[in-house]
Coordinates of C-alpha atoms in Angstrom, one line a residue:
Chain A
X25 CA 2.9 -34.1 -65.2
X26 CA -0.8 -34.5 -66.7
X27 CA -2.3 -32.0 -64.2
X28 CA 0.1 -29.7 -65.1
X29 CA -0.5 -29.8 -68.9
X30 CA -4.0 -29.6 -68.9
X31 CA -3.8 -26.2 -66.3
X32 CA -1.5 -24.7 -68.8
X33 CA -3.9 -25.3 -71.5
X34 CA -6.5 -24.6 -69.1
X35 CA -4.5 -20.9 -68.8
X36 CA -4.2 -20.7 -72.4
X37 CA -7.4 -20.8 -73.5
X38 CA -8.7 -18.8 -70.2
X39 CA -6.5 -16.2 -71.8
X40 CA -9.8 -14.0 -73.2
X41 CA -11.8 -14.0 -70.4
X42 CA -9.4 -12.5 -67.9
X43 CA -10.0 -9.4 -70.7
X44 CA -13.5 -9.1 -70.4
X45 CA -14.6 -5.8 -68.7
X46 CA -15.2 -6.1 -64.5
X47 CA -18.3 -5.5 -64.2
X48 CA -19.7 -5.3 -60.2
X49 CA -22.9 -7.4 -60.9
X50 CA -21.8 -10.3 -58.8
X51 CA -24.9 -9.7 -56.5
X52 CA -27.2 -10.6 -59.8
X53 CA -26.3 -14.2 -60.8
X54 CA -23.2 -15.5 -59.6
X55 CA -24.3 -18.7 -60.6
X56 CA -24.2 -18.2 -64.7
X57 CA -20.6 -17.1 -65.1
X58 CA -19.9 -20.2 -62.5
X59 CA -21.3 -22.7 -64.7
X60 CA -19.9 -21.3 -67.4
X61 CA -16.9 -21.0 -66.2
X62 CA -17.1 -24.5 -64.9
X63 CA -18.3 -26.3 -68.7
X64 CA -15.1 -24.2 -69.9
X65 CA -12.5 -25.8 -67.6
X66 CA -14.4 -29.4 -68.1
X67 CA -14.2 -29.1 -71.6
X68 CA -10.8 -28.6 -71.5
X69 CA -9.8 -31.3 -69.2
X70 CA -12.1 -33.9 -70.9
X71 CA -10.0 -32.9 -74.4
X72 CA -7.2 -33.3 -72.6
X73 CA -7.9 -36.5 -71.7
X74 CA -8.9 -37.2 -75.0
X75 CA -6.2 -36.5 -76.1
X76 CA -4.0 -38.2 -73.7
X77 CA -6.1 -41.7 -74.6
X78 CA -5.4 -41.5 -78.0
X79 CA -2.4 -40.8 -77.6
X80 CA -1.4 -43.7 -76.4
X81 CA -3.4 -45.6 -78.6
X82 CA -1.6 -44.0 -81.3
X83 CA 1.8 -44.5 -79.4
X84 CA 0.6 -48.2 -79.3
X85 CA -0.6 -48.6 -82.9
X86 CA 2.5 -46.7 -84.4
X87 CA 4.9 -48.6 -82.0
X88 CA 3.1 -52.4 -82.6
X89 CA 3.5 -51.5 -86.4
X90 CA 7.0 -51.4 -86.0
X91 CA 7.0 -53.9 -84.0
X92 CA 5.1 -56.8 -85.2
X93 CA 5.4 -55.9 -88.8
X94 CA 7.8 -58.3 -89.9
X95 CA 5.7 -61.3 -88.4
X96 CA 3.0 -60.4 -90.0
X97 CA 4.2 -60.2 -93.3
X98 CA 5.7 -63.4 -92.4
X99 CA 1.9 -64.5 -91.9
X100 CA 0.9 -62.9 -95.1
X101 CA 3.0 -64.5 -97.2
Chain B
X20 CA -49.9 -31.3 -37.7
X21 CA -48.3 -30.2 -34.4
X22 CA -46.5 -32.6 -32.1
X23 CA -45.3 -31.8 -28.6
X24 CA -42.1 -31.1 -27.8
X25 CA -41.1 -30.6 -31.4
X26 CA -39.4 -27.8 -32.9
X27 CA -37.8 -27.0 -36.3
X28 CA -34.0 -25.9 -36.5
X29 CA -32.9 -22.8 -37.0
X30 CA -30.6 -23.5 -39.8
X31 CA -33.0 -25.6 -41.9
X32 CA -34.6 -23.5 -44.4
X33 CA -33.0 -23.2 -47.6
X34 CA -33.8 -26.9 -49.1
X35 CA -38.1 -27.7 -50.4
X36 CA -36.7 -31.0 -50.0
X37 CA -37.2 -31.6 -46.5
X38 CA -36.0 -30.2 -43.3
X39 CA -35.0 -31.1 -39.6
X40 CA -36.4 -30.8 -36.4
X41 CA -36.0 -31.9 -33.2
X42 CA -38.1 -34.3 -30.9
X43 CA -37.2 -35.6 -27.9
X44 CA -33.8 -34.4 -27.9
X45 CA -33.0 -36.3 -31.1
X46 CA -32.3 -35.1 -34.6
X47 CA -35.3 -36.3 -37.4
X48 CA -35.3 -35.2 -41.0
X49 CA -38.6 -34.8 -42.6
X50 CA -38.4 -35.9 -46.2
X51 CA -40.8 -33.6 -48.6
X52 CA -43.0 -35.2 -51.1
X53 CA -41.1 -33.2 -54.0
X54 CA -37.7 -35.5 -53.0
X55 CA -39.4 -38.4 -53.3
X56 CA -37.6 -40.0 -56.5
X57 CA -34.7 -38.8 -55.2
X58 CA -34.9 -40.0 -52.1
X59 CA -35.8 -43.4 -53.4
X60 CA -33.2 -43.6 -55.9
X61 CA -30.2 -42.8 -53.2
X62 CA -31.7 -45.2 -51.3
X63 CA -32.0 -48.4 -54.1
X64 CA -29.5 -47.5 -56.4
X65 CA -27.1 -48.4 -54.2
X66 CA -25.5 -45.0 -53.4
X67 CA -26.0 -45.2 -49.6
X68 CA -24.7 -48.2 -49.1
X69 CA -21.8 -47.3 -50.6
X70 CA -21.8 -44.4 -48.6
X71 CA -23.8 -44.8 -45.0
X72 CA -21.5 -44.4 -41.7
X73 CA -18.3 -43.8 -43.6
X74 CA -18.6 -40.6 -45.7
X75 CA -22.8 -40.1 -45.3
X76 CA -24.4 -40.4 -42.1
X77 CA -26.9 -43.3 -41.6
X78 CA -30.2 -42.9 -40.8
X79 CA -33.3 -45.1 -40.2
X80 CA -36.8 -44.7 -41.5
X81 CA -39.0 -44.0 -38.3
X82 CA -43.4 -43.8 -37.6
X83 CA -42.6 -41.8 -34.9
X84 CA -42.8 -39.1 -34.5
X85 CA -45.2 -38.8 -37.1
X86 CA -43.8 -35.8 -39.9
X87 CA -43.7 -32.6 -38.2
X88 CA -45.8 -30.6 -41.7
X89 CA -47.9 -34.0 -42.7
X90 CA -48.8 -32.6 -46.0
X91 CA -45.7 -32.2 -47.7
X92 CA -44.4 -35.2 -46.1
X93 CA -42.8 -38.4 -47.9
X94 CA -41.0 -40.0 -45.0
X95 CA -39.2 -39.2 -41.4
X96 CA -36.0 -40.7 -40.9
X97 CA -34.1 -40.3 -37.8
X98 CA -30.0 -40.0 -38.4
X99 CA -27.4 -41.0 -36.6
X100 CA -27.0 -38.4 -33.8
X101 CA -23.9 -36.2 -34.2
X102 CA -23.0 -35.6 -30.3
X103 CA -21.4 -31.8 -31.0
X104 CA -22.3 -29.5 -34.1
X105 CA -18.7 -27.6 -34.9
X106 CA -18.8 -24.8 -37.5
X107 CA -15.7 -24.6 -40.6
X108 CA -14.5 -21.2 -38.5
X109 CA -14.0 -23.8 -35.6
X110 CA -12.0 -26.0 -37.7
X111 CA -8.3 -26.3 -37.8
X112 CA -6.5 -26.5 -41.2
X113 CA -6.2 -29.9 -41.3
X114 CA -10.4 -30.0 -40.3
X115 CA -11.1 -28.3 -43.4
X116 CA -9.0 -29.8 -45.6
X117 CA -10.2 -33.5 -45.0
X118 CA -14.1 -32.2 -44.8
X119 CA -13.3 -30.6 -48.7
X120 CA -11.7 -34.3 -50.3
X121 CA -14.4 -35.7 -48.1
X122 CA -17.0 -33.7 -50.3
X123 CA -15.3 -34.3 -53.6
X124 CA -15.3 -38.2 -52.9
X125 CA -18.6 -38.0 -52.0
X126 CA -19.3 -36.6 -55.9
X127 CA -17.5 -38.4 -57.0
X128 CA -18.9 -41.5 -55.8
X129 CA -22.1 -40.5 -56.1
X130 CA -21.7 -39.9 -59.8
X131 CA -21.0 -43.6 -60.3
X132 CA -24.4 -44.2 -59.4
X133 CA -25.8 -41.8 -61.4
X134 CA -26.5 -38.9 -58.6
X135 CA -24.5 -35.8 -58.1
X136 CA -24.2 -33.2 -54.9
X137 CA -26.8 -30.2 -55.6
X138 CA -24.7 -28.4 -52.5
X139 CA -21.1 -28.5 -50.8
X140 CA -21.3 -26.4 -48.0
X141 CA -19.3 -27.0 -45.4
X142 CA -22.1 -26.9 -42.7
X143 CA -23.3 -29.6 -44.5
X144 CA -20.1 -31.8 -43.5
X145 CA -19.6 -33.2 -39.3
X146 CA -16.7 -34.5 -37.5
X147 CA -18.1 -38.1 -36.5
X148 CA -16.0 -40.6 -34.2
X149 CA -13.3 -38.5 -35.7
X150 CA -14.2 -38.4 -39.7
X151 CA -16.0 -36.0 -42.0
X152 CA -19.5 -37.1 -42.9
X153 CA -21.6 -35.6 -44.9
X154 CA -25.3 -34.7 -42.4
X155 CA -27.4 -33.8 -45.1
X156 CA -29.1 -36.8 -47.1
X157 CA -31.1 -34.7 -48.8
X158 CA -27.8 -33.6 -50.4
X159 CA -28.4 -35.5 -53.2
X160 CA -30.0 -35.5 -56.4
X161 CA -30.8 -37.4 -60.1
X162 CA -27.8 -36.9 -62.4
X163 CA -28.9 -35.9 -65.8
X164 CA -26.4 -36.8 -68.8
X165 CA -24.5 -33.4 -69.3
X166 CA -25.7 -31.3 -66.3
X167 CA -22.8 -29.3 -64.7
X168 CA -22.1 -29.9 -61.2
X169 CA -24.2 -26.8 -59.6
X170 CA -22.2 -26.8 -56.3
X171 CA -19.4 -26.0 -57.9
X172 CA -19.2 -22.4 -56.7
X173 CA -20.1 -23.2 -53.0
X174 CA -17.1 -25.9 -53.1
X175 CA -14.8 -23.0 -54.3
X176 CA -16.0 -20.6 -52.1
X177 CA -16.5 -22.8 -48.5
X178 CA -13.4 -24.7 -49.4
X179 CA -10.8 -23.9 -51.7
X180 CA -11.1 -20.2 -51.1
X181 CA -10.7 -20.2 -47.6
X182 CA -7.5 -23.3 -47.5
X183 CA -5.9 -21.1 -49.9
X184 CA -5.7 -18.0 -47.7
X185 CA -4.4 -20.7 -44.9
X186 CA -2.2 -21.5 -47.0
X187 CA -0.6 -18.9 -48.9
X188 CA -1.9 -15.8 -46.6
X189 CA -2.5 -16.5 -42.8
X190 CA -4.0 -19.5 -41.1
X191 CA -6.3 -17.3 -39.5
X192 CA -7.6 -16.1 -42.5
X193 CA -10.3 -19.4 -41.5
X194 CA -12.4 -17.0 -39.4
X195 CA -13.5 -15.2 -42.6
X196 CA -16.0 -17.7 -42.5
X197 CA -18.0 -16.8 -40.2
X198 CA -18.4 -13.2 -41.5
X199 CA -19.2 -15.0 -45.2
X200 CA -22.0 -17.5 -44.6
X201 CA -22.2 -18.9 -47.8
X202 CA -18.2 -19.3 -48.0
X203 CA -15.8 -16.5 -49.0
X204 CA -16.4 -14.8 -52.0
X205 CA -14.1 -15.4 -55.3
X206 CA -13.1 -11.8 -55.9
X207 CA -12.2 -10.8 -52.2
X208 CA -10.1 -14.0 -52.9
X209 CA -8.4 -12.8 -56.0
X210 CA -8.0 -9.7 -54.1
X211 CA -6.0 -11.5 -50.7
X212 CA -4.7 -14.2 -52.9
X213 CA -0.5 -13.8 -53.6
X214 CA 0.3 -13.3 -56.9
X215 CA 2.4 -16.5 -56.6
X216 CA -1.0 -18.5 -55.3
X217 CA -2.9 -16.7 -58.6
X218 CA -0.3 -17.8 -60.8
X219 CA -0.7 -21.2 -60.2
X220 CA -3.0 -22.3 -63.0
X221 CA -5.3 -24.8 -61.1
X222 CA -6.1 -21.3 -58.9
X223 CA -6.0 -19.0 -62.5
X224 CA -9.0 -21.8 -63.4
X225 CA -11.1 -21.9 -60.7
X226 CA -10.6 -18.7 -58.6
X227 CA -9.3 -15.8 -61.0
X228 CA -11.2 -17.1 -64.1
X229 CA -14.3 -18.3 -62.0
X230 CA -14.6 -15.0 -59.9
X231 CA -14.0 -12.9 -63.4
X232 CA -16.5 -15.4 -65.2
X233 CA -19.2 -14.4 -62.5
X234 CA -19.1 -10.8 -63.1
X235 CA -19.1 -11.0 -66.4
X236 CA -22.1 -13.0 -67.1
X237 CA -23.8 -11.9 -63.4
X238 CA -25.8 -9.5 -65.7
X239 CA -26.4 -11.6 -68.5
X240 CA -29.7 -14.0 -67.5
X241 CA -30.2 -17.0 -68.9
X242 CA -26.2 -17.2 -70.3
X243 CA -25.5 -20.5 -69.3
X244 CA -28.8 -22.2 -70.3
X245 CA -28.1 -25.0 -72.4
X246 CA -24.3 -25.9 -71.1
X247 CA -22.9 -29.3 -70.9
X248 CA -20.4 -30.8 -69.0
X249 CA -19.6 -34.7 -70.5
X250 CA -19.0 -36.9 -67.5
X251 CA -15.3 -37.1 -68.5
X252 CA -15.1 -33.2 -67.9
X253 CA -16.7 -33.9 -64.7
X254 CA -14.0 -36.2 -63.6
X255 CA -11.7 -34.0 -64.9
X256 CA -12.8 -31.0 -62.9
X257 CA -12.9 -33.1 -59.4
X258 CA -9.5 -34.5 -59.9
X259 CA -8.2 -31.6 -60.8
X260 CA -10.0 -29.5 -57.3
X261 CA -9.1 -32.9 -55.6
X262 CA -5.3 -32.5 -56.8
X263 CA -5.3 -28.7 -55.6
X264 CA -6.7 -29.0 -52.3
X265 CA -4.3 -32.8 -51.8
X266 CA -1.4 -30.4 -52.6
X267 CA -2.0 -27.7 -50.2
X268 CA -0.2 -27.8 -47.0
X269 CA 0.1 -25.8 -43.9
X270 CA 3.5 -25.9 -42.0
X271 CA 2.1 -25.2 -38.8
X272 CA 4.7 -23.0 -38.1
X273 CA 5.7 -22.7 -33.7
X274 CA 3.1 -20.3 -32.3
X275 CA 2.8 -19.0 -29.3
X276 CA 1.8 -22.7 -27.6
X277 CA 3.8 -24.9 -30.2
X278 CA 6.5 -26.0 -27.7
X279 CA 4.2 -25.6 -24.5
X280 CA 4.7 -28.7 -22.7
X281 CA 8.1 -28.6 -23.0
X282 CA 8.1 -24.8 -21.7
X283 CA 6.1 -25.1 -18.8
X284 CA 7.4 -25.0 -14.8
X285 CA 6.3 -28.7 -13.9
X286 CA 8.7 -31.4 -13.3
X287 CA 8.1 -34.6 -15.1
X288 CA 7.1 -35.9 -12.1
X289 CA 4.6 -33.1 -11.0
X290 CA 3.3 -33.2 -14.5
X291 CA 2.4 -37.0 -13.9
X292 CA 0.7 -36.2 -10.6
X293 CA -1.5 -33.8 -12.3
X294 CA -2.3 -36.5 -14.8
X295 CA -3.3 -38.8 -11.9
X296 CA -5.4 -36.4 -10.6
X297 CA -6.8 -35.7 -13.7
X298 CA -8.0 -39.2 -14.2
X299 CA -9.2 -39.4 -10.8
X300 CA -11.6 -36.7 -11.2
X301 CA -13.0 -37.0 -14.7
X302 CA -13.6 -40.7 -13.0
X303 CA -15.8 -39.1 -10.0
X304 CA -17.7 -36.5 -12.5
X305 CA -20.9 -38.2 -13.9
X306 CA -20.9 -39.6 -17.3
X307 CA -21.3 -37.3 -20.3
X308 CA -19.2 -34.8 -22.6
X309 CA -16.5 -33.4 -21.9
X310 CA -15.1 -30.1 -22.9
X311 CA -11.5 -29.6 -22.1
X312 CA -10.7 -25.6 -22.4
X313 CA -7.2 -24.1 -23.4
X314 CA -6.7 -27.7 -24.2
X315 CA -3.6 -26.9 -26.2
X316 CA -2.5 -30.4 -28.3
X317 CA -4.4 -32.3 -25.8
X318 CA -2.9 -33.8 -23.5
X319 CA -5.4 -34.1 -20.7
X320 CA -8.1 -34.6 -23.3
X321 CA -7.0 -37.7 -24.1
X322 CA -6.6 -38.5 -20.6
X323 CA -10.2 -37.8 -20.1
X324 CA -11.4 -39.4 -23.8
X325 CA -10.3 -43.0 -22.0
X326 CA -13.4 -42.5 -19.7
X327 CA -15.4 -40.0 -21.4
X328 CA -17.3 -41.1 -24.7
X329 CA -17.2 -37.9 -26.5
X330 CA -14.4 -35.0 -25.3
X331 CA -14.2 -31.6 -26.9
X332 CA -10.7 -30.3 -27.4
X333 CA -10.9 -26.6 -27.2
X334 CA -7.6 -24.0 -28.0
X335 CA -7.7 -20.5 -29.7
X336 CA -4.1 -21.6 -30.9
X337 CA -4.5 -22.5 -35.2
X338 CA -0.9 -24.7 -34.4
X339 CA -2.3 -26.6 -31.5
X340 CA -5.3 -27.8 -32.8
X341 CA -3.9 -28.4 -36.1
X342 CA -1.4 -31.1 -34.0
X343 CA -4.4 -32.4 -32.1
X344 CA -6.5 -33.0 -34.7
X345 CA -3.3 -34.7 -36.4
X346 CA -2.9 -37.2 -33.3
X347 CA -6.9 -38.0 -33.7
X348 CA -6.3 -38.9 -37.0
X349 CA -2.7 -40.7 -36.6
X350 CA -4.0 -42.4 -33.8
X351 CA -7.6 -43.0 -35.3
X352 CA -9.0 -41.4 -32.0
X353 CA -13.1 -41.5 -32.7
X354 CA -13.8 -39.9 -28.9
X355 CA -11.7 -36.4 -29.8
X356 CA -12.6 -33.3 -31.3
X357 CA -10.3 -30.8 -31.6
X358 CA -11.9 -27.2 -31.9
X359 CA -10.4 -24.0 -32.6
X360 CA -12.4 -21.1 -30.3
X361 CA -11.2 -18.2 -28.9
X362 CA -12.5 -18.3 -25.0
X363 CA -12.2 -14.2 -24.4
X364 CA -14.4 -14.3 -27.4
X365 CA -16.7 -17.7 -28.3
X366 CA -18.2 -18.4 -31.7
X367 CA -21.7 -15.9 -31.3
X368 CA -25.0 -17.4 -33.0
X369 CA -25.0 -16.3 -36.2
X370 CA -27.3 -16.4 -39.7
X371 CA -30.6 -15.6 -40.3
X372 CA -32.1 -14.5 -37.1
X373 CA -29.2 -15.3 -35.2
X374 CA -30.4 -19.0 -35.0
X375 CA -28.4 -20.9 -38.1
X376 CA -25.6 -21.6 -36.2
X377 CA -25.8 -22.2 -32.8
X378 CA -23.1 -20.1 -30.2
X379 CA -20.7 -22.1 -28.3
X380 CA -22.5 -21.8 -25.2
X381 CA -26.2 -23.1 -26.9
X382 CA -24.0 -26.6 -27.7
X383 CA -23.6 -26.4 -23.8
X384 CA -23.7 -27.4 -21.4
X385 CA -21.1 -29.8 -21.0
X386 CA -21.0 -32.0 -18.0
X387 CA -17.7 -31.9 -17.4
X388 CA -15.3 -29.0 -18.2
X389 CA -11.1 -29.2 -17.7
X390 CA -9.9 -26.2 -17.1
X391 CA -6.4 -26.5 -16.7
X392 CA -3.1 -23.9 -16.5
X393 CA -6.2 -21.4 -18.2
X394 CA -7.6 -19.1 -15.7
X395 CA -4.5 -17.2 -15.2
X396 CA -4.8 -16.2 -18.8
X397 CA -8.4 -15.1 -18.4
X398 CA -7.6 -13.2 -15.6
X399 CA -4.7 -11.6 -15.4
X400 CA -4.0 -11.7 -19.7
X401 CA -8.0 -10.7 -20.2
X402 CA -8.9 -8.6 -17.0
X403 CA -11.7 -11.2 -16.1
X404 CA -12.7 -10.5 -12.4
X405 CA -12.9 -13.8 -10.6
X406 CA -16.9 -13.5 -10.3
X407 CA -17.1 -13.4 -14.1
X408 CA -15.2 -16.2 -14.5
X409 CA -17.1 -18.5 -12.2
X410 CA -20.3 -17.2 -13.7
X411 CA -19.0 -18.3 -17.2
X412 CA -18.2 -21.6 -16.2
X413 CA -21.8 -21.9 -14.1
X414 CA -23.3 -21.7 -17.7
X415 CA -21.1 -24.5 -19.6
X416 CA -21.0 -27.3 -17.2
X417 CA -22.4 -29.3 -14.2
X418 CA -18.7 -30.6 -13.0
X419 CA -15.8 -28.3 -13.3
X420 CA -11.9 -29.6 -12.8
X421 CA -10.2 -25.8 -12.6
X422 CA -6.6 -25.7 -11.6
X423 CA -5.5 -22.7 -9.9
X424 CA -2.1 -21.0 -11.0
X425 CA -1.2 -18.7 -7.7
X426 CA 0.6 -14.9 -8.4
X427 CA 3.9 -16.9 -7.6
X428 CA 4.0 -19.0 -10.0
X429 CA 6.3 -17.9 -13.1
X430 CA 4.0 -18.5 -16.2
X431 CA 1.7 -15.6 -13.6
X432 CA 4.7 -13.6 -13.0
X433 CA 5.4 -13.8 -16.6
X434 CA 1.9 -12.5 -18.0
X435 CA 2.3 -9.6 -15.3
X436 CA 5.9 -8.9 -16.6
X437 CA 5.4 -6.4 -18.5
X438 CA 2.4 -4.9 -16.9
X439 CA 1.0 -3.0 -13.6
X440 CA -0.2 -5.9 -11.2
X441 CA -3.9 -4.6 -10.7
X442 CA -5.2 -7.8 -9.7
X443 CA -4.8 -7.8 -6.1
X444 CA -7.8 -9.7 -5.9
X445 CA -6.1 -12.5 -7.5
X446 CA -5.7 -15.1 -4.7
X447 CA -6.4 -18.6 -3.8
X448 CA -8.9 -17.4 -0.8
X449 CA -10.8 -14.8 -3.6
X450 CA -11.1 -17.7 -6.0
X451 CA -12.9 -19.9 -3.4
X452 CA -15.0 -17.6 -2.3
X453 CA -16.2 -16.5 -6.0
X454 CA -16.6 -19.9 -7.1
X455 CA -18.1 -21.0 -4.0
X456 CA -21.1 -19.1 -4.9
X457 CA -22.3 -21.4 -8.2
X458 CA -20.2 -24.6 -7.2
X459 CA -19.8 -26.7 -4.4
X460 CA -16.1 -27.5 -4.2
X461 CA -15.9 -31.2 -3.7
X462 CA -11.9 -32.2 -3.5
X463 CA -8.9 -30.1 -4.1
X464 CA -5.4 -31.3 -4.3
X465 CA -1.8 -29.3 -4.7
X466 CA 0.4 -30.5 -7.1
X467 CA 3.7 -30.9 -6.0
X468 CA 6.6 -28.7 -6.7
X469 CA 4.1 -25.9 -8.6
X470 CA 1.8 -24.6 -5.7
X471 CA -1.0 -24.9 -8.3
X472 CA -3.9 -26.2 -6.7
X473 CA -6.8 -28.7 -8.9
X474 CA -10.3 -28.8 -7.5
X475 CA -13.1 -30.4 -8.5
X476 CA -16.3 -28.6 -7.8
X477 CA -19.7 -29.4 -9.1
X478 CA -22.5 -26.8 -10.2
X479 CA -24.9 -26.1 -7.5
X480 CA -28.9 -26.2 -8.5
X481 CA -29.7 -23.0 -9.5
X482 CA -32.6 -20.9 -7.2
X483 CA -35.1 -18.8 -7.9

């Protein structure tokens, strides 16, 4: 499944963070590390999706190559 | 400018946009000049429309009242009036889950028209003719190209936080809401999570990384200036949260009340009696809500919904409102609302100054409260002496429809099993008398084959 692809990638990549020191300084600025956070994940799952709709474009291309090629040499000729 | 009769709520501080207050007895929103183009572009970019009296609350545009701080103002609008305020620690699993995909839709949407959700609090969200709707237009505000959804963190921490402790923890893990006003924090999460719940990497993104992320960068000002999120991460990150929460489930495993209909002492036939009676008297209390206490899945509440526009369904039982609230939705019930509240212990006023969210007994009172196979638990379960019990019930309600369990019968006999009997005050003739002295007792009626006794008995006007 999609969803699960992009949350392994997601994981992946999250990877480094998860190292980062604790620090107990929540009560500063929560909100920083949340957008932060937050642009990371997007990121990923715009790529990902990216990714998936070229995919098929290149699934399509490759595959209507194949497909279609003979006619249109046919046509060329 | 000050206008009679007019007060500001409690809970309506945080937002420079605007704020609510209250004039004769109805809810008005005062729009602040600073919303302005906001206000005006939810309004004519088609965004309410879209969203009014399904997922938003509508609202008109009103001269009077006049804006309760005149300076400041832009525009009054009065809102569709929400009949009964209930809190996310009053909500069953269920409750919460549909109020969270309400919220993501409702960015979703909004999104499309080129607005996004500057909050996701839960408090923000009301059960309306038996759907979520958001109750704060001011919600709302201009999307610029790239800017990251800043409610993010209160979705995480009001919704997803809390339905994965229901989930993978304890159901009653809910009431840590009302000890965390602005929704549980990510790293008690992490901390109560499973390891099989952190492992999952939809909660390793938006829990474990999100909770880490904070404290990293909590002392690092200024960190995140600059971000962008493209609209297609946007989409990404809502279907992805709206995926999660979809997938989460709660079994409702059998508690202590989830077989009690079929586990109580009345014949089929005594049970319809008591329905009859029921009926009868809801239909001779005057018109208005109802609250139905220890309603379990709700059987007479929906007995006294057919004549009652709004009923409250009221259970301390997380598996009994959870089937309730199931039924309202099956049956696309728009009078019901089931509530989860603990009687021996109703939800306090809590907040800032004790006044953002109301108690139970400040929604009060009701005008008609069922109080049906309950007392026996208050008093014999709870040690409530009868005076204290009518004396609660004085406060909550003009007409009160108590049923009486005598020491004989054996759900009684079954509370006092494994205890001394020190309730030798316990009687039909003691309950009368105690009641007697805040009610009037207008009808009573046994029910056949229990020696329970129903009365209907209607608050007296109070003296002095």
């Amino acid at each position: 499944m999609n969803l699960k692809r992009i949350s392994r990638t997601v994981l992946l990549l999250a990877a480094p963070l998860l190292l980062f020191p604790r620090e107990a300084h929540a009560y500063l600025d929560p909100g920083s590390g949340s957008l932060i956070v937050q642009a990371l994940v997007a990121a990923f799952f715009a790529l990902s999706l990216a990714i998936k709709a070229y995919w098929r474009k290149i699934k399509l291309f490759v595959g209507g190559f194949f497909l279609t090629g003979p006619e249109v040499r046919d046509g060329d000729e | 400018m000050e206008v009679s009769g007019t007060s500001r709520l409690g809970a309506s501080f945080r937002d420079p946009s605007g704020f609510v207050f209250v004039h004769a007895r109805q809810i008005h929103r005062q729009v602040n000049l600073s919303y302005r183009e906001n206000y005006d572009h939810l309004m004519s970019s088609g965004l309410y429309q879209e969203l009014a009296g399904r997922l938003l609350i509508s609202h008109q545009e009103v001269s009077d009242p006049p804006p309760l701080d005149g300076e400041q103002a832009y525009k009054v609008l009065r809102p569709e009036q929400v009949p009964f305020l209930s809190y996310p620690y009053e909500w069953c699993f269920s409750q919460l889950k549909d109020a969270a995909l309400a919220t993501l839709k409702i960015q979703s949407r909004a999104l499309h028209f080129d607005m996004t959700l500057k909050d996701a609090s839960a408090y923000n969200i009301q059960f309306l003719k038996g759907k979520p709707v958001l109750i704060d237009t001011l919600s709302f505000e201009k999307y610029r190209e790239g800017q990251p959804w800043v409610a993010y963190r209160q979705f995480c921490q009001h919704f997803l936080v809390p339905l994965l402790l229901m989930t993978y923890r304890d159901v009653r893990l809910n009431q840590l809401l009302r000890i965390h006003l602005d929704g549980v924090p990510l790293d008690l999460a992490r901390m109560l999570l499973p390891f099989r719940a952190l492992v999952r990497p939809a909660v390793l993104a938006h829990i474990q990384l999100h909770s880490r992320g904070q404290q990293h960068f909590a002392a690092k000002g200024g960190a995140a200036k600059g971000l962008r999120v493209s609209r297609r991460g946007m989409a990404g990150l809502l279907g992805n949260l709206e995926a999660l929460v979809k997938g989460l489930t709660w079994q409702g495993q059998k508690t202590e009340w989830g077989d009690y209909y079929s586990d109580t002492n009345y014949t089929e036939q005594a049970l319809q009696e008591k329905k009859c009676l029921v009926r009868q008297f809801v239909s001779r209390s005057l018109e208005g809500m109802v609250w139905d206490l220890g309603a379990n899945r709700g059987l007479f509440s929906r007995i006294a919904s057919q004549q009652a526009e709004v009923t409250i369904s009221i259970d301390m039982d997380p598996a009994a409102v959870e089937n309730n609230y199931l039924e309202v939705v099956r049956r696309k019930e728009t009078g019901l609302l089931p509530l989860l509240v603990d009687l021996t212990s109703p939800s306090p006023a809590i907040g800032w100054h004790n006044r953002e969210r109301q108690s139970l007994l400040e929604r009060g009172p009701a005008q008609t409260v069922l109080a049906l196979a309950l007392i026996h638990h208050l008093a014999i379960s709870n040690n409530l002496p009868l005076a204290q019990l009518a004396d609660f019930f004085g406060a909550i309600c003009h007409t009160l429809i108590i049923e009486f369990i005598p020491k004989e019968d054996s759900q009684v006999q079954r509370l006092l099993s494994s205890r001394n009997d020190v309730f030798p005050d316990y009687t039909r003739e003691a309950f009368e008398k105690q009641f007697s002295v805040l009610f009037a007792i207008r009808e009573s009626a046994s029910i056949s084959d229990s020696g329970r006794v129903l009365y209907r008995m209607t608050r007296r006007a109070a003296t002095g």
